[in-house]
Amino acid sequence: MRVFLTTLGCRVNQAELDSFAQELIAAGHIPVSSPDAADVCVINTCAVTTESERKSRQRIRWMKRSNGDARMLVTGCYATLAPTSIRDIAIDLECVPNTEKPQLLGYLPQPDVVAEMCPTTYRGRTRAFVKVQDGCDNHCTYCITRIARGKSKSHTVREVINEVQNLVEKEYNEVILCGIDLGSYRDPGSGAKLTQLLSELIAQTPIERIRLSSLEPWSVTPDLLDMFTHERVCPSLHLPLQSGSKRILERMARKTSPEEYTELAIHAKSTIPDLSLSTDLITGFPDETDQDHSDTVDLVKRVGFSHIHVFPFSPRPGTAAANYPNRVENTLIRKRSSQLREIGKQQSEFFAETYLHQTLEILWESPTVIEDKCYWKGHSKNNILCLLRSDDDMRNRVTPAMAHKRKGSSLVVQLVS
């Protein structure tokens, strides 16, 4: 059976879909690259913001227009929280809630004949997302994800090691460990924490690069920071801040303060060589004043990030903040968001600029076209997007390269022989 897979939202969604693709192949199904070639279409939706929901609906409609005869399975957070809204799009859409997502393969009939896979039918990527944790026990007042995903739960260390070893055998060079609240990782049997998981992956697998996705700042311990000095752990940290205002952080029920966050960020940047530090910010949280916004701007400038994701506040039904009074006007939210994005752009460009004329180790991923020119794109260990003009097939190769030009927040590089 030919199956089209697509996803929106977080890295956990991507990791889940990657894992499902491997299950499909093992069962004899064939992942295909477009819905019009599929017997079944599967979409992993997102509901973290109203914009995420809109994009999920848009993607579902696009699949239906592309192939109205295909069976459509809709899973993920939006399918979990709003199945009625999804069925309003089309009555024949089948919603699979997050609780049943691990059994998604069971929704498909077993192929009568196991298909022979063409090596290029499903190539995956050179960097693999590995979900090690799901759910969340925090109570941030704006977040719907913990409601959609449930309580925190983790895979065992052995399960993660086996998955990473399997990826090594498939010639992946990098794994990105991800979770809804990655820092809360606990082996359900031994109680091992994220630091122990990293140590075991280094000791028991030859994977060349290990990268961590988002970590809540209160889960970053000194022993975890020490792991970033290991040559196989990529020096990149994503620590969501959300606001630089103490008052707003308290209203968000974030378990940190501006002072604590700043101290952690500056300490991490001073102790981890070449660290890429990125963050998330929410603008226009209810009752956010000009002073609250100014506090955020000041903190962002004080820390200096390699990348900033800015999200306008999106009231999520079922969360406490959805009922908070004193909503900020949309025009003001857009103005504040624009200012923070501009600061983020400047900081990203400055971060890339510091690596001009330096040699970086790049994992090459895929070709791309920029301004009518063909480049290979890849990422350095500290997550800078690098571009290379080459006629050779660079896919999945790890090479040293010298940065000679900045293009936005990316670097144009030349191979070092």
Coordinates of C-alpha atoms in Angstrom, one line a residue:
M1 CA 0.0 0.0 0.0
R2 CA 1.3 3.5 -0.9
V3 CA 1.3 5.9 2.0
F4 CA 1.9 9.7 2.0
L5 CA 3.2 11.1 5.2
T6 CA 3.3 14.7 6.3
T7 CA 3.7 16.6 9.6
L8 CA 3.5 20.1 11.2
G9 CA 4.8 21.5 14.4
C10 CA 7.4 20.3 16.8
R11 CA 10.4 17.9 16.4
V12 CA 8.5 15.3 18.4
N13 CA 5.9 15.2 15.6
Q14 CA 8.7 14.8 13.1
A15 CA 10.3 12.0 15.1
E16 CA 7.0 10.2 15.4
L17 CA 6.4 10.3 11.7
D18 CA 10.0 9.2 10.9
S19 CA 9.4 6.2 13.2
F20 CA 6.1 5.4 11.6
A21 CA 7.8 5.5 8.1
Q22 CA 10.2 2.9 9.2
E23 CA 7.3 0.7 10.6
L24 CA 5.5 1.1 7.2
I25 CA 8.6 0.0 5.3
A26 CA 9.1 -3.0 7.6
A27 CA 5.5 -4.0 7.1
G28 CA 5.7 -3.9 3.3
H29 CA 4.0 -0.5 2.7
I30 CA 5.7 2.1 0.5
P31 CA 6.0 5.8 1.6
V32 CA 5.5 8.1 -1.4
S33 CA 6.4 11.7 -1.8
S34 CA 3.0 13.2 -2.9
P35 CA -0.7 12.6 -1.9
D36 CA -1.8 12.1 -5.5
A37 CA 0.3 8.9 -5.6
A38 CA -1.0 7.5 -2.3
D39 CA -3.7 5.0 -1.3
V40 CA -3.5 6.4 2.3
C41 CA -2.5 9.9 3.5
V42 CA -1.4 10.4 7.1
I43 CA -1.0 13.9 8.6
N44 CA 0.5 14.5 12.1
T45 CA -1.2 17.8 13.1
C46 CA -0.2 20.6 15.6
A47 CA -2.4 22.7 17.9
V48 CA 0.2 24.8 19.8
T49 CA -1.3 28.0 18.4
T50 CA -4.3 29.1 16.4
E51 CA -2.0 29.5 13.4
S52 CA -0.8 25.9 13.8
E53 CA -4.4 24.8 13.7
R54 CA -5.0 26.9 10.6
K55 CA -2.0 25.3 8.9
S56 CA -3.2 21.8 9.9
R57 CA -6.6 22.5 8.3
Q58 CA -5.0 23.9 5.2
R59 CA -2.7 20.9 4.8
I60 CA -5.7 18.5 5.2
R61 CA -7.7 20.4 2.6
W62 CA -4.7 20.3 0.2
M63 CA -4.4 16.5 0.6
K64 CA -8.2 16.1 -0.1
R65 CA -7.9 18.2 -3.2
S66 CA -4.9 16.3 -4.4
N67 CA -6.4 12.9 -4.0
G68 CA -10.1 12.7 -3.0
D69 CA -10.1 8.9 -3.3
A70 CA -7.3 8.3 -0.8
R71 CA -8.0 7.2 2.8
M72 CA -7.1 10.1 5.2
L73 CA -5.8 9.5 8.7
V74 CA -5.5 12.6 10.8
T75 CA -3.5 12.3 14.0
G76 CA -1.5 14.6 16.4
C77 CA -2.6 17.3 18.9
Y78 CA -5.2 19.0 16.7
A79 CA -6.8 15.6 15.9
T80 CA -6.8 14.9 19.7
L81 CA -8.3 18.2 20.8
A82 CA -10.7 19.0 18.0
P83 CA -11.8 15.9 16.1
T84 CA -15.2 17.5 15.4
S85 CA -13.6 20.5 13.7
I86 CA -11.6 18.1 11.5
R87 CA -14.6 16.1 10.4
D88 CA -16.3 19.4 9.5
I89 CA -13.7 19.6 6.7
A90 CA -14.7 16.2 5.3
I91 CA -16.9 13.5 6.9
D92 CA -14.6 10.7 5.8
L93 CA -11.5 12.0 7.6
E94 CA -10.4 9.5 10.3
C95 CA -9.1 11.0 13.5
V96 CA -6.4 9.1 15.5
P97 CA -5.8 10.6 18.9
N98 CA -2.3 10.8 20.4
T99 CA -3.1 8.0 22.8
E100 CA -3.6 5.7 19.8
K101 CA -0.7 7.1 17.7
P102 CA 1.7 4.2 18.7
Q103 CA -0.8 1.8 17.1
L104 CA -1.2 3.8 13.9
L105 CA 0.1 0.9 11.8
G106 CA -2.9 -1.1 12.9
Y107 CA -5.2 1.2 11.0
L108 CA -3.7 -0.1 7.7
P109 CA -4.4 -3.5 6.2
Q110 CA -1.5 -5.8 6.0
P111 CA -0.2 -5.9 2.3
D112 CA -1.0 -9.1 0.5
V113 CA 2.5 -9.0 -1.0
V114 CA 5.4 -7.3 0.7
A115 CA 6.6 -4.7 -1.8
E116 CA 10.2 -4.5 -3.0
M117 CA 11.5 -1.1 -2.0
C118 CA 13.3 1.0 -4.4
P119 CA 16.3 2.4 -2.6
T120 CA 15.3 5.9 -3.5
T121 CA 11.6 5.6 -2.6
Y122 CA 12.2 6.5 1.0
R123 CA 15.5 8.1 1.7
G124 CA 14.8 9.8 5.0
R125 CA 17.3 12.4 6.1
T126 CA 20.9 12.6 7.3
R127 CA 19.8 13.8 10.7
A128 CA 17.3 11.7 12.5
F129 CA 14.9 12.9 15.2
V130 CA 14.6 10.4 18.1
K131 CA 11.7 10.8 20.5
V132 CA 12.9 9.8 24.0
Q133 CA 10.1 11.5 26.0
D134 CA 6.5 12.5 25.6
G135 CA 4.0 14.5 27.7
C136 CA 4.5 17.2 30.3
D137 CA 3.9 17.7 34.0
N138 CA 4.5 21.5 34.0
H139 CA 1.5 23.8 34.1
C140 CA 2.4 26.8 32.0
T141 CA -0.8 28.8 31.8
Y142 CA -0.7 29.3 28.0
C143 CA 0.2 25.8 26.8
I144 CA -2.3 23.3 25.3
T145 CA 0.3 20.7 24.6
R146 CA 0.3 19.1 28.0
I147 CA -3.4 18.6 27.7
A148 CA -3.1 17.1 24.3
R149 CA -0.1 14.9 25.2
G150 CA -0.8 13.9 28.8
K151 CA 1.6 13.3 31.6
S152 CA 5.4 13.0 31.2
K153 CA 6.6 9.5 30.1
S154 CA 9.9 8.3 28.8
H155 CA 11.5 5.5 26.8
T156 CA 14.0 3.3 28.5
V157 CA 17.7 3.9 28.0
R158 CA 17.9 0.5 26.2
E159 CA 15.1 1.4 23.8
V160 CA 16.9 4.6 22.9
I161 CA 20.2 2.9 22.4
N162 CA 18.6 0.3 20.2
E163 CA 16.9 3.0 18.1
V164 CA 20.1 5.0 17.7
Q165 CA 22.1 1.9 16.8
N166 CA 19.5 1.0 14.2
L167 CA 20.0 4.5 12.7
V168 CA 23.8 4.1 12.7
E169 CA 23.3 0.9 10.7
K170 CA 21.2 3.0 8.2
E171 CA 24.2 5.4 8.0
Y172 CA 22.8 8.3 9.8
N173 CA 25.5 10.6 11.2
E174 CA 23.4 12.7 13.6
V175 CA 20.5 12.1 16.0
I176 CA 18.5 14.8 17.7
L177 CA 17.0 13.7 21.0
C178 CA 13.6 15.3 21.4
G179 CA 10.6 15.3 23.8
I180 CA 7.8 17.5 24.8
D181 CA 9.7 18.2 28.1
L182 CA 13.0 16.6 27.3
G183 CA 14.7 17.7 30.5
S184 CA 12.2 15.6 32.5
Y185 CA 13.5 12.4 30.9
R186 CA 13.6 9.5 33.4
D187 CA 14.1 5.8 32.5
P188 CA 10.9 4.2 33.7
G189 CA 12.9 1.3 35.2
S190 CA 16.3 2.6 36.5
G191 CA 15.3 6.3 36.9
A192 CA 18.3 7.4 34.8
K193 CA 18.2 11.0 33.8
L194 CA 19.1 12.7 30.5
T195 CA 22.7 13.0 31.5
Q196 CA 23.0 9.3 32.0
L197 CA 21.2 8.7 28.7
L198 CA 23.8 10.8 26.9
S199 CA 26.6 9.0 28.6
E200 CA 25.2 5.6 27.6
L201 CA 24.7 6.7 24.0
I202 CA 28.3 7.9 23.8
A203 CA 29.6 4.7 25.4
Q204 CA 27.4 2.2 23.5
T205 CA 26.9 3.6 20.1
P206 CA 29.3 5.1 17.5
I207 CA 26.8 7.8 16.4
E208 CA 29.0 10.7 15.2
R209 CA 26.8 13.6 16.5
I210 CA 24.2 13.8 19.3
R211 CA 22.1 17.0 19.5
L212 CA 19.5 17.9 22.1
S213 CA 16.2 19.7 21.2
S214 CA 14.4 22.1 23.5
L215 CA 15.1 22.1 27.2
E216 CA 13.3 24.0 29.9
P217 CA 15.8 26.2 31.7
W218 CA 15.0 24.8 35.1
S219 CA 16.0 21.3 33.9
V220 CA 19.5 22.2 32.9
T221 CA 21.9 21.0 35.7
P222 CA 25.7 21.5 36.0
D223 CA 26.3 17.8 35.1
L224 CA 24.1 18.2 32.0
L225 CA 26.1 21.3 30.9
D226 CA 29.3 19.3 31.4
M227 CA 28.1 16.8 28.7
F228 CA 28.3 19.5 26.1
T229 CA 32.1 19.6 26.3
H230 CA 32.2 16.0 24.8
E231 CA 33.2 16.2 21.2
R232 CA 30.2 14.1 20.0
V233 CA 27.6 16.2 21.8
C234 CA 26.7 19.2 19.6
P235 CA 27.2 22.6 21.3
S236 CA 23.7 23.9 20.7
L237 CA 21.1 24.6 23.4
H238 CA 17.5 25.7 22.9
L239 CA 16.2 27.2 26.2
P240 CA 12.7 28.7 25.9
L241 CA 12.5 32.0 27.8
Q242 CA 9.0 33.2 26.7
S243 CA 9.3 36.6 28.5
G244 CA 12.0 38.8 30.1
S245 CA 9.5 40.2 32.6
K246 CA 9.4 38.7 36.1
R247 CA 5.7 39.6 36.4
I248 CA 4.7 37.9 33.1
L249 CA 6.8 34.8 33.8
E250 CA 4.9 34.4 37.1
R251 CA 1.6 34.8 35.2
M252 CA 2.8 32.2 32.8
A253 CA 3.7 29.8 35.7
R254 CA 7.2 29.5 34.3
K255 CA 9.6 28.0 36.9
T256 CA 12.3 30.5 36.3
S257 CA 13.0 34.3 36.7
P258 CA 14.8 36.7 34.3
E259 CA 17.8 36.7 36.7
E260 CA 18.0 32.9 36.9
Y261 CA 17.7 32.6 33.1
T262 CA 20.3 35.2 32.4
E263 CA 22.7 33.6 34.8
L264 CA 22.2 30.2 33.2
A265 CA 22.5 31.5 29.7
I266 CA 25.7 33.5 30.3
H267 CA 27.3 30.6 32.3
A268 CA 26.5 28.2 29.4
K269 CA 27.9 30.5 26.8
S270 CA 31.1 31.0 28.8
T271 CA 31.8 27.4 29.5
I272 CA 30.7 25.6 26.3
P273 CA 33.0 26.4 23.4
D274 CA 31.2 27.6 20.2
L275 CA 27.8 27.3 21.9
S276 CA 24.7 28.1 19.8
L277 CA 22.0 29.4 22.2
S278 CA 18.5 29.9 20.9
T279 CA 15.2 30.6 22.6
D280 CA 11.4 31.1 22.2
L281 CA 9.5 34.3 23.1
I282 CA 5.8 35.0 23.4
T283 CA 4.6 38.5 22.7
G284 CA 1.4 40.0 23.8
F285 CA 0.6 37.8 26.8
P286 CA -2.5 39.1 28.6
D287 CA -1.7 42.3 30.6
E288 CA 1.8 42.6 29.0
T289 CA 2.8 46.3 29.4
D290 CA 5.3 48.4 27.5
Q291 CA 7.7 47.9 30.5
D292 CA 7.2 44.1 30.4
H293 CA 8.1 44.1 26.7
S294 CA 11.1 46.4 27.4
D295 CA 12.3 44.0 30.0
T296 CA 12.2 41.2 27.4
V297 CA 14.1 43.3 24.9
D298 CA 16.8 44.2 27.5
L299 CA 17.3 40.6 28.4
V300 CA 17.5 39.4 24.8
K301 CA 20.2 42.1 24.1
R302 CA 22.0 41.2 27.3
V303 CA 22.2 37.5 26.6
G304 CA 22.8 37.5 22.8
F305 CA 21.2 34.5 21.1
S306 CA 22.1 32.7 17.9
H307 CA 18.4 32.4 17.0
I308 CA 15.1 33.6 18.3
H309 CA 11.6 32.2 17.6
V310 CA 8.9 34.8 18.3
F311 CA 5.3 33.7 18.7
P312 CA 2.3 36.1 19.2
F313 CA 0.2 35.0 22.1
S314 CA -2.5 32.6 21.0
P315 CA -5.3 31.9 23.5
R316 CA -5.8 28.1 23.7
P317 CA -9.2 27.0 24.9
G318 CA -8.8 24.9 28.1
T319 CA -5.8 26.8 29.3
A320 CA -5.8 29.3 32.2
A321 CA -4.4 32.1 30.1
A322 CA -7.3 31.8 27.6
N323 CA -9.5 33.5 30.3
Y324 CA -7.0 36.1 31.4
P325 CA -8.3 39.7 31.1
N326 CA -6.5 42.7 29.6
R327 CA -5.8 41.2 26.2
V328 CA -3.1 43.1 24.2
E329 CA -4.3 44.6 20.9
N330 CA -3.2 42.8 17.8
T331 CA -1.6 45.8 16.3
L332 CA 0.6 46.2 19.4
I333 CA 1.4 42.5 19.4
R334 CA 2.5 42.7 15.8
K335 CA 4.7 45.7 16.6
R336 CA 6.4 44.0 19.5
S337 CA 6.8 40.8 17.5
S338 CA 8.4 42.7 14.7
Q339 CA 10.9 44.4 17.0
L340 CA 12.0 41.2 18.6
R341 CA 12.3 39.4 15.2
E342 CA 14.5 42.2 14.0
I343 CA 16.7 41.9 17.0
G344 CA 16.8 38.1 16.6
K345 CA 17.8 38.6 12.9
Q346 CA 20.7 40.9 13.9
Q347 CA 21.9 38.5 16.6
S348 CA 21.7 35.5 14.2
E349 CA 23.7 37.3 11.6
F350 CA 26.3 38.4 14.2
F351 CA 26.6 34.8 15.4
A352 CA 27.3 33.6 11.9
E353 CA 29.7 36.5 11.2
T354 CA 31.9 35.4 14.1
Y355 CA 32.8 32.2 12.2
L356 CA 33.9 33.8 9.0
H357 CA 37.3 32.5 7.9
Q358 CA 37.1 29.7 10.4
T359 CA 36.9 25.9 9.6
L360 CA 33.7 24.2 10.6
E361 CA 32.7 20.5 10.4
I362 CA 29.6 20.3 8.3
L363 CA 27.2 17.4 7.9
W364 CA 25.8 17.8 4.3
E365 CA 22.1 17.1 3.9
S366 CA 20.5 18.1 0.6
P367 CA 20.8 20.3 -2.5
T368 CA 18.9 23.6 -2.7
V369 CA 18.5 26.4 -5.1
I370 CA 19.2 30.0 -3.9
E371 CA 19.0 32.9 -6.3
D372 CA 19.1 30.5 -9.3
K373 CA 22.3 28.9 -8.1
C374 CA 22.6 25.3 -6.8
Y375 CA 24.1 24.7 -3.4
W376 CA 24.4 21.9 -1.0
K377 CA 23.2 22.8 2.5
G378 CA 24.3 21.3 5.8
H379 CA 24.7 22.2 9.5
S380 CA 27.8 22.8 11.6
K381 CA 28.0 21.2 15.0
N382 CA 26.8 24.5 16.5
N383 CA 23.8 24.5 14.1
I384 CA 24.8 27.2 11.6
L385 CA 23.3 26.5 8.2
C386 CA 26.1 26.3 5.7
L387 CA 26.0 26.5 1.9
L388 CA 28.4 24.9 -0.6
R389 CA 28.7 25.2 -4.3
S390 CA 29.7 21.7 -5.5
D391 CA 28.8 19.4 -8.4
D392 CA 29.7 16.3 -6.2
D393 CA 27.1 14.3 -4.3
M394 CA 27.7 15.6 -0.8
R395 CA 24.7 14.0 0.8
N396 CA 25.4 12.5 4.3
R397 CA 29.1 13.4 4.1
V398 CA 30.9 15.1 7.0
T399 CA 33.6 17.4 5.9
P400 CA 35.7 20.3 7.1
A401 CA 34.9 23.6 5.3
M402 CA 36.1 27.2 5.6
A403 CA 33.5 29.9 5.8
H404 CA 34.3 32.8 3.4
K405 CA 31.0 34.7 3.1
R406 CA 27.9 35.3 5.1
K407 CA 24.5 35.1 3.4
G408 CA 21.9 36.3 6.0
S409 CA 22.4 34.1 9.0
S410 CA 24.0 31.3 6.9
L411 CA 27.6 30.8 5.8
V412 CA 28.9 30.1 2.3
V413 CA 31.8 27.8 2.7
Q414 CA 34.6 26.1 0.7
L415 CA 35.8 22.6 1.3
V416 CA 39.1 22.2 3.1
S417 CA 41.4 19.5 1.6

